[in-house]
XYZ file of C-alpha atoms in Angstrom:
397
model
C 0.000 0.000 0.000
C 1.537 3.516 -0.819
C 0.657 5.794 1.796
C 1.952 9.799 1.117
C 3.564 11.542 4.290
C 0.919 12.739 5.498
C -1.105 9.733 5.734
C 2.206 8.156 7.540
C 2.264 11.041 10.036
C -1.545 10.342 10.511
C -0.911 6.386 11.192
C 1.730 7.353 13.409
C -0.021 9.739 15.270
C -2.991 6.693 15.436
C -0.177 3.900 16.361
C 0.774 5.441 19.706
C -2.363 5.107 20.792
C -2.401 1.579 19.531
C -5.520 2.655 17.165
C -4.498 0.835 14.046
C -8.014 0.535 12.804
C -8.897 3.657 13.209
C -5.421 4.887 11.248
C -6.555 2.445 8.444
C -10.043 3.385 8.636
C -8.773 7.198 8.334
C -6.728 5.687 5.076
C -9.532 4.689 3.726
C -11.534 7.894 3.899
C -8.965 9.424 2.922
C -8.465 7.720 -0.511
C -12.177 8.225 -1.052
C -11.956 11.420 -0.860
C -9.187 11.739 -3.472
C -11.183 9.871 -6.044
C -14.449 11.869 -5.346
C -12.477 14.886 -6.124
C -10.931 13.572 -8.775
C -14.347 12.248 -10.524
C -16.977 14.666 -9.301
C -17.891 16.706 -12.161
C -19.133 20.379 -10.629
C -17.752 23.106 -9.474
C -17.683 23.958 -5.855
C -18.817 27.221 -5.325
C -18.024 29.011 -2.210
C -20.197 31.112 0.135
C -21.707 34.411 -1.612
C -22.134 36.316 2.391
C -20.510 36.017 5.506
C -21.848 32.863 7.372
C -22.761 31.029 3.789
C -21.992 27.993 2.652
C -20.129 25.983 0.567
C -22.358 24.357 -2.125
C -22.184 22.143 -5.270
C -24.499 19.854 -6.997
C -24.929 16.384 -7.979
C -27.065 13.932 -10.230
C -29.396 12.163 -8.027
C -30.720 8.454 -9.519
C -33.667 9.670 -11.824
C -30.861 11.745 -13.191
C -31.813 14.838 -11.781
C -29.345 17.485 -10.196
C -29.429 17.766 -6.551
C -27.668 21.140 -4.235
C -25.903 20.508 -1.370
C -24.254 22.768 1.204
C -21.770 22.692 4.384
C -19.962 25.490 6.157
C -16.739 24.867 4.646
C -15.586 23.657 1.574
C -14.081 20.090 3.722
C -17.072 19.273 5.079
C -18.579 19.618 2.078
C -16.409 17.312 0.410
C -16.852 14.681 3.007
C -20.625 14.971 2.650
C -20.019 13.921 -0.957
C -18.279 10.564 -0.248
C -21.293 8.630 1.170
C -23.137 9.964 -2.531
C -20.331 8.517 -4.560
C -19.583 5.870 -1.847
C -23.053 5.171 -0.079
C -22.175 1.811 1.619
C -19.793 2.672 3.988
C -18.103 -0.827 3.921
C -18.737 -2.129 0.517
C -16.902 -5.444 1.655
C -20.603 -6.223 4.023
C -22.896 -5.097 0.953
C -23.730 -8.502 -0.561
C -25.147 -9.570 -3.440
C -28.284 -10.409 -2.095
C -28.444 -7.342 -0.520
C -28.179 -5.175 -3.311
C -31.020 -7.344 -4.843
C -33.668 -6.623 -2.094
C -31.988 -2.701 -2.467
C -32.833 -3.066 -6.029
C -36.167 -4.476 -6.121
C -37.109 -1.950 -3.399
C -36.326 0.404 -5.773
C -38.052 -1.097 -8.504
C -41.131 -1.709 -6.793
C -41.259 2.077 -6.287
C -41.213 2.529 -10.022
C -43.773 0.020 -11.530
C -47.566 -0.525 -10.830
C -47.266 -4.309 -12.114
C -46.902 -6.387 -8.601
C -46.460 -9.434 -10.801
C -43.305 -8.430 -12.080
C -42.235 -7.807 -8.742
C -43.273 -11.918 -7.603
C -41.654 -12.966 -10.285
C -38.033 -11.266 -9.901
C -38.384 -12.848 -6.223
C -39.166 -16.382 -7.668
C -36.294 -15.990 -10.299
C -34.030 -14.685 -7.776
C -34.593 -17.966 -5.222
C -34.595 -20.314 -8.314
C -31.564 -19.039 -10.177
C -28.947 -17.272 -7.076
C -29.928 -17.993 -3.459
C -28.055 -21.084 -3.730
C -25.305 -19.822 -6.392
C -21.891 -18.153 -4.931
C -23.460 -14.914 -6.100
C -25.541 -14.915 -3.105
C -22.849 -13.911 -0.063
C -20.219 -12.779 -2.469
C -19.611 -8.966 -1.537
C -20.686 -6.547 -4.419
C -17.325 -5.189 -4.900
C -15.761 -8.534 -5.282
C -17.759 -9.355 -8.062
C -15.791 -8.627 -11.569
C -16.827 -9.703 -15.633
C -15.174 -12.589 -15.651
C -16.783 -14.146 -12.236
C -19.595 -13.236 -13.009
C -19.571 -14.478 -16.152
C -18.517 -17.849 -14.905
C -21.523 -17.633 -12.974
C -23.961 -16.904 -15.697
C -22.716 -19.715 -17.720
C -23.076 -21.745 -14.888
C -26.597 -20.971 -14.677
C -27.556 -21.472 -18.239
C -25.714 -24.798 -18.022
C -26.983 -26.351 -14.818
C -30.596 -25.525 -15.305
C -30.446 -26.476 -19.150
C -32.386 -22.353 -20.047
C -33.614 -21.171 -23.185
C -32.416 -18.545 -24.956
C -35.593 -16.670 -23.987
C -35.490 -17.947 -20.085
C -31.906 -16.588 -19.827
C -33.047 -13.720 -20.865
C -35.962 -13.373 -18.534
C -32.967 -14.611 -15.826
C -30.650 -12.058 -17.242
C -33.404 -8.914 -16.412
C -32.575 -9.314 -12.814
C -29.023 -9.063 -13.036
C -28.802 -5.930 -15.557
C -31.454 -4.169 -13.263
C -29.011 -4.581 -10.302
C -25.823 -3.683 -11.877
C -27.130 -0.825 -13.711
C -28.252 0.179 -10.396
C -25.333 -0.266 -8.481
C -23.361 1.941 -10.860
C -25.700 4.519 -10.817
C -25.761 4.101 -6.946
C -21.903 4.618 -7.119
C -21.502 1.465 -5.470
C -19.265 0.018 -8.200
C -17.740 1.882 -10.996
C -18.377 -0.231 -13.775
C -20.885 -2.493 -14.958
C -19.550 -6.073 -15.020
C -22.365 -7.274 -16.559
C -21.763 -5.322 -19.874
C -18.770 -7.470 -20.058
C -20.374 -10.675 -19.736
C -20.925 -13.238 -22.729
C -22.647 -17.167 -22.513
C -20.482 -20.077 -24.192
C -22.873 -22.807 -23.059
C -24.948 -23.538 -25.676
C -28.728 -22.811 -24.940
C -31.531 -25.405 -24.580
C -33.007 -25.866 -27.962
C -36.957 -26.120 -27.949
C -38.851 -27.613 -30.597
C -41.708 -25.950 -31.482
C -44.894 -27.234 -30.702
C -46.999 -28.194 -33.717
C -50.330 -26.028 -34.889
C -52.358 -29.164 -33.662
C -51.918 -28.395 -30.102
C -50.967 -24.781 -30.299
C -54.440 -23.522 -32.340
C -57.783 -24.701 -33.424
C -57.781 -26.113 -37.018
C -60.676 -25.132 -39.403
C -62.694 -28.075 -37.993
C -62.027 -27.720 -34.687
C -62.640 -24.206 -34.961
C -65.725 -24.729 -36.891
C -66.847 -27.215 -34.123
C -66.330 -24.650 -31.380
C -68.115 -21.851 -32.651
C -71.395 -24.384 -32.851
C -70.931 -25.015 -29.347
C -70.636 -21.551 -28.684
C -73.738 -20.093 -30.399
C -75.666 -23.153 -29.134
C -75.103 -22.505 -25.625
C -75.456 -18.866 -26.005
C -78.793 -19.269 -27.977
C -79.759 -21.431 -24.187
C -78.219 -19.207 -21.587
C -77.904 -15.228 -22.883
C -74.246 -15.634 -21.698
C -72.329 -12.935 -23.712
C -68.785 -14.923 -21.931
C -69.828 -17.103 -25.535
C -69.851 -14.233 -27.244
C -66.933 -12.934 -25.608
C -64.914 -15.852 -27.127
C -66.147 -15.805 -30.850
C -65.630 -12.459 -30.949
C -62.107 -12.785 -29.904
C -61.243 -15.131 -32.718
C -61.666 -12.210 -35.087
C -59.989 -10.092 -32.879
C -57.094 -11.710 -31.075
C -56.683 -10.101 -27.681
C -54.707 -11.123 -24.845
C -57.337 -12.270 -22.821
C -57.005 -9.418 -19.866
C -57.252 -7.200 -22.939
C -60.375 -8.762 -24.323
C -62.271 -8.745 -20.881
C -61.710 -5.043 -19.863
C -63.199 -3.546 -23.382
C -65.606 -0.977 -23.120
C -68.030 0.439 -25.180
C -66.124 3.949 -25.247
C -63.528 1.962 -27.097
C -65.202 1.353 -30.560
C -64.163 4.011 -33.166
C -66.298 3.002 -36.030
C -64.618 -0.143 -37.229
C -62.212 0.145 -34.784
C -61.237 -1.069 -31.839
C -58.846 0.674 -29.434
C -56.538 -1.714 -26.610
C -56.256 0.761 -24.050
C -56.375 -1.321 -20.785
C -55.745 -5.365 -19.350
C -57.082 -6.947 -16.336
C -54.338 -8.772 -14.251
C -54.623 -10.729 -11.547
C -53.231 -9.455 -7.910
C -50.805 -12.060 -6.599
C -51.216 -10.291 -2.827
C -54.927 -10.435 -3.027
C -55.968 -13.332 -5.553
C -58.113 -10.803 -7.516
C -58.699 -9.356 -10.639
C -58.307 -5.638 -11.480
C -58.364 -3.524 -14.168
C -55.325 -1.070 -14.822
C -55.464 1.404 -17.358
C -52.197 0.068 -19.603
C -51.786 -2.981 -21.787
C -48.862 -5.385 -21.376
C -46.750 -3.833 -23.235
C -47.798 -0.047 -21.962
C -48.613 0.405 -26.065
C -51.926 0.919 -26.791
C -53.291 -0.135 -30.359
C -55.919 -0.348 -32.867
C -57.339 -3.959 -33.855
C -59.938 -3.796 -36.615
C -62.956 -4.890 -36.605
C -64.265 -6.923 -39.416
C -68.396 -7.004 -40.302
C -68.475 -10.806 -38.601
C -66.989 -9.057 -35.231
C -69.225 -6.123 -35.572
C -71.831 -8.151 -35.756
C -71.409 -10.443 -32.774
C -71.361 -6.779 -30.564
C -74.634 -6.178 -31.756
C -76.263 -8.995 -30.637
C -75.182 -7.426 -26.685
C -77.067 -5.643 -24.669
C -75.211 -2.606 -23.142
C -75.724 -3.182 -19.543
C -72.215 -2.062 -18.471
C -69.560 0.254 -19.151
C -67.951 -2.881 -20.186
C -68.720 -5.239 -23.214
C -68.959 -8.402 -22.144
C -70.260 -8.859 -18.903
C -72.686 -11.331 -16.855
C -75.447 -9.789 -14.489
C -74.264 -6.076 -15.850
C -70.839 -7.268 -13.807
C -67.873 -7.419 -15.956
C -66.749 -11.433 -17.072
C -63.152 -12.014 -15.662
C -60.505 -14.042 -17.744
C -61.510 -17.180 -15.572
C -64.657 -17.333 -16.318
C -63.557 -17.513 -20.744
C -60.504 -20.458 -19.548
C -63.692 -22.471 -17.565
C -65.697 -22.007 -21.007
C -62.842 -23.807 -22.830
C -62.612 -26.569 -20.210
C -65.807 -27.195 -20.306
C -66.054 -27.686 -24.341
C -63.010 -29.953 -23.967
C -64.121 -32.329 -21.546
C -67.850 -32.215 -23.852
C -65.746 -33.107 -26.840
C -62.748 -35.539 -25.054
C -60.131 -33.386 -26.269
C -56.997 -31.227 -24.204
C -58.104 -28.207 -23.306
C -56.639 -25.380 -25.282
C -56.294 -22.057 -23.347
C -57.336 -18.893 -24.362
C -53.913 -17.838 -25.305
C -54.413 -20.325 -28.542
C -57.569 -18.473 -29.799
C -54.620 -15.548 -30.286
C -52.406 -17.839 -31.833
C -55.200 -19.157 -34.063
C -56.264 -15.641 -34.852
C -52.591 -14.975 -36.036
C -51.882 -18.101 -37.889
C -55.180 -17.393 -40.162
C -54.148 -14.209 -41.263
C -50.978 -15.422 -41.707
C -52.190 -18.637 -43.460
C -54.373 -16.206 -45.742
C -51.494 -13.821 -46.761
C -51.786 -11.078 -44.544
C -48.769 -8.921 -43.967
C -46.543 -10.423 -40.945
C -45.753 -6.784 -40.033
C -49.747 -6.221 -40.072
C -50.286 -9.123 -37.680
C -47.275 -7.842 -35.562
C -49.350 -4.592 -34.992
C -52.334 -5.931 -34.740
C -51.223 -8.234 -32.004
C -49.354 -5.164 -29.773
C -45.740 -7.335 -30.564
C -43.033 -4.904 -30.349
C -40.963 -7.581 -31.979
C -41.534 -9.130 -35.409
C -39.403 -12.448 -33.877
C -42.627 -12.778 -31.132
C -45.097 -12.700 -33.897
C -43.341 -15.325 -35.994
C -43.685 -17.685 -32.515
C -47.134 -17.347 -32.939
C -47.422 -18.707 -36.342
C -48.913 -22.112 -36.914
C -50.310 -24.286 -39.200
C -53.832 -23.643 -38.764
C -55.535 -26.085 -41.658
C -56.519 -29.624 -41.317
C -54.575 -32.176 -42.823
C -56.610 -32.466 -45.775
C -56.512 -28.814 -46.462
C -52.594 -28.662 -45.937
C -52.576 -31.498 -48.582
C -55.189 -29.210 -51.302
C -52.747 -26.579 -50.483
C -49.343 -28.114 -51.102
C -50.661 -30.094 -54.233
C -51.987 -26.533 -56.055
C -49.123 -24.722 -55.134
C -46.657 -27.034 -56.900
């Protein structure tokens, strides 16, 4: 360690009271302080009347500059090192502490609990028991952590999409910690995966949509037992294969949201983890609203409901809840012996028949609320029955 002389006189001055720590300590402060001058970027401005102080600024998390004063320009520069150094003892900041840190953080900045259950349930899965966990922040460089991501992938065999899911969490924290001053770089923009990634093979269109029959089958059932009951949640579904809503999206329309042949995604329901409810919040997944069109056959289904509700579809003017569509769909596949096929398949259908029927991929992107043309093409399927695949193939060549 290189200590200047008057550092030496300091530990001197320390050792004959047998207060080594407290010399080293004073070390330590001491080189702090010569880095936070050497990196802060302001001016320090001194006192404009007699019994003024010293002030300067600094850029606070969101990015904003912050003032702060002290009575002399030293104490002013200590007051900095806790905002460029805010963990005292970096070496007892752990990983897992800047984790609950972070998500604290985060939770302040998103209204989606969900996403706040899930970076918990990644975080147990994927690092409690991983040498990340206890290893002190500062400890942690690009190529240990990298070690550890590969790690990761390769033990628990992930995707290429579940690492990046995994991957969320650790970018969040980092990008934090740098921002917090709490490291000076970002080891994770370093970091690159060797392992090769689980390959998945796609499912096939029988399982992932409903065929032409199937489909054709369904929509009996549907105006059958809406002809018996008055149930629009019947109507709800047919209308949303010519629509192709996420399902939270489909149950919180409202009338106020038709614009002539339009139809404008403004709002999802989600379900509250905490309270095992459903609510309404007034952004779609994606916080992208849309327009979906609305062909004659869709119009026509919404004018066969009565408008009892602010909302669309509802039962007993109270507004049908995504559970209520799923239990319609388990319900038709234990009639007809078959798997069930969620609700998240009558989107997948509704994409793979535009697709199958030369619309525009980039179309069906939008009209789906993608942001990514490579998440649209994972919805496309073969949608036809095997007889009509055949017909298809044999014309074409």
């Amino acid at each position: 360690m290189e200590i200047n002389d008057v550092l030496l006189q300091d530990l001197l001055k320390y050792a004959k009271i047998d207060d080594i720590d407290r010399a080293l300590a004073y070390i330590e402060m001491s080189k702090k302080l010569e880095k936070v001058q050497k990196i802060h970027p302001y001016a320090i401005t001194p006192p404009t009347k007699e019994g003024g102080c010293y002030q300067t600024c600094y850029k606070g998390i969101n990015g904003k500059r912050k003032n702060i004063k002290a009575p002399t320009e030293k104490e002013l520069w200590e007051k900095l090192i806790p905002i460029y150094f805010p963990q005292s003892n970096l070496d007892k900041f752990k990983f897992s502490d800047l984790f609950q840190e972070w998500l604290t953080y985060k939770e302040s900045i998103t209204s989606s609990p969900n996403t706040i259950m899930r970076h918990r349930q990644h975080y147990r899965r994927y690092f409690e028991k991983s040498a990340l966990h206890d290893k002190n922040i500062a400890r942690i460089d690009d190529l240990f952590l990298e070690t550890e991501c590969n790690r990761i992938v390769k033990s628990f065999n992930l995707t290429r999409k579940e690492w990046n899911n995994v991957k969320t969490i650790l970018n969040g924290m980092f990008d934090y910690a740098t921002r917090k001053h709490y490291l000076q770089t970002d080891p994770m923009e370093k970091v690159r995966i060797f392992v090769k990634f689980w390959q998945v093979v796609k499912k096939s269109g029988s399982t992932q949509t409903y065929n032409t029959q199937e489909l054709q089958d369904l929509h009996l059932y549907l105006d059958r037992m809406f002809a018996e009951t008055g149930d629009s949640v019947f109507l709800c579904i047919k209308f949303n294969f010519l629509a192709g809503l996420r399902v939270g999206e489909l149950v919180s329309l409202r009338w106020s949201d038709i614009e002539g042949n339009r139809l404008h995604i403004v709002r999802e329901e989600v379900r509250n983890q905490t309270t095992n409810s459903y609510e309404v919040v007034e952004h779609t997944k994606t916080y992208q609203d849309r327009f979906v069109i609305l062909v004659p056959k869709a119009l026509e289904i919404l004018h066969k409901i009565p408008r009892e509700s602010e909302y669309i579809f509802t039962r007993d003017s109270q507004r049908i809840v995504s559970r209520q569509v799923a239990y319609v769909l388990e319900k038709y596949a234990q009639s007809q012996g078959m798997e069930v096929k969620s609700s998240h398949k009558i989107r997948k259908t509704f994409a793979s028949l535009l697709n199958a029927n030369g619309v525009p991929i980039d179309c069906i992107r939008e009209m789906l609320g993608h942001n990514n043309l490579s998440t649209t093409l994972g919805y496309i399927y073969n949608p036809l029955t095997e007889s009509e695949t055949y017909e298809l193939i044999k014309n074409a060549l």
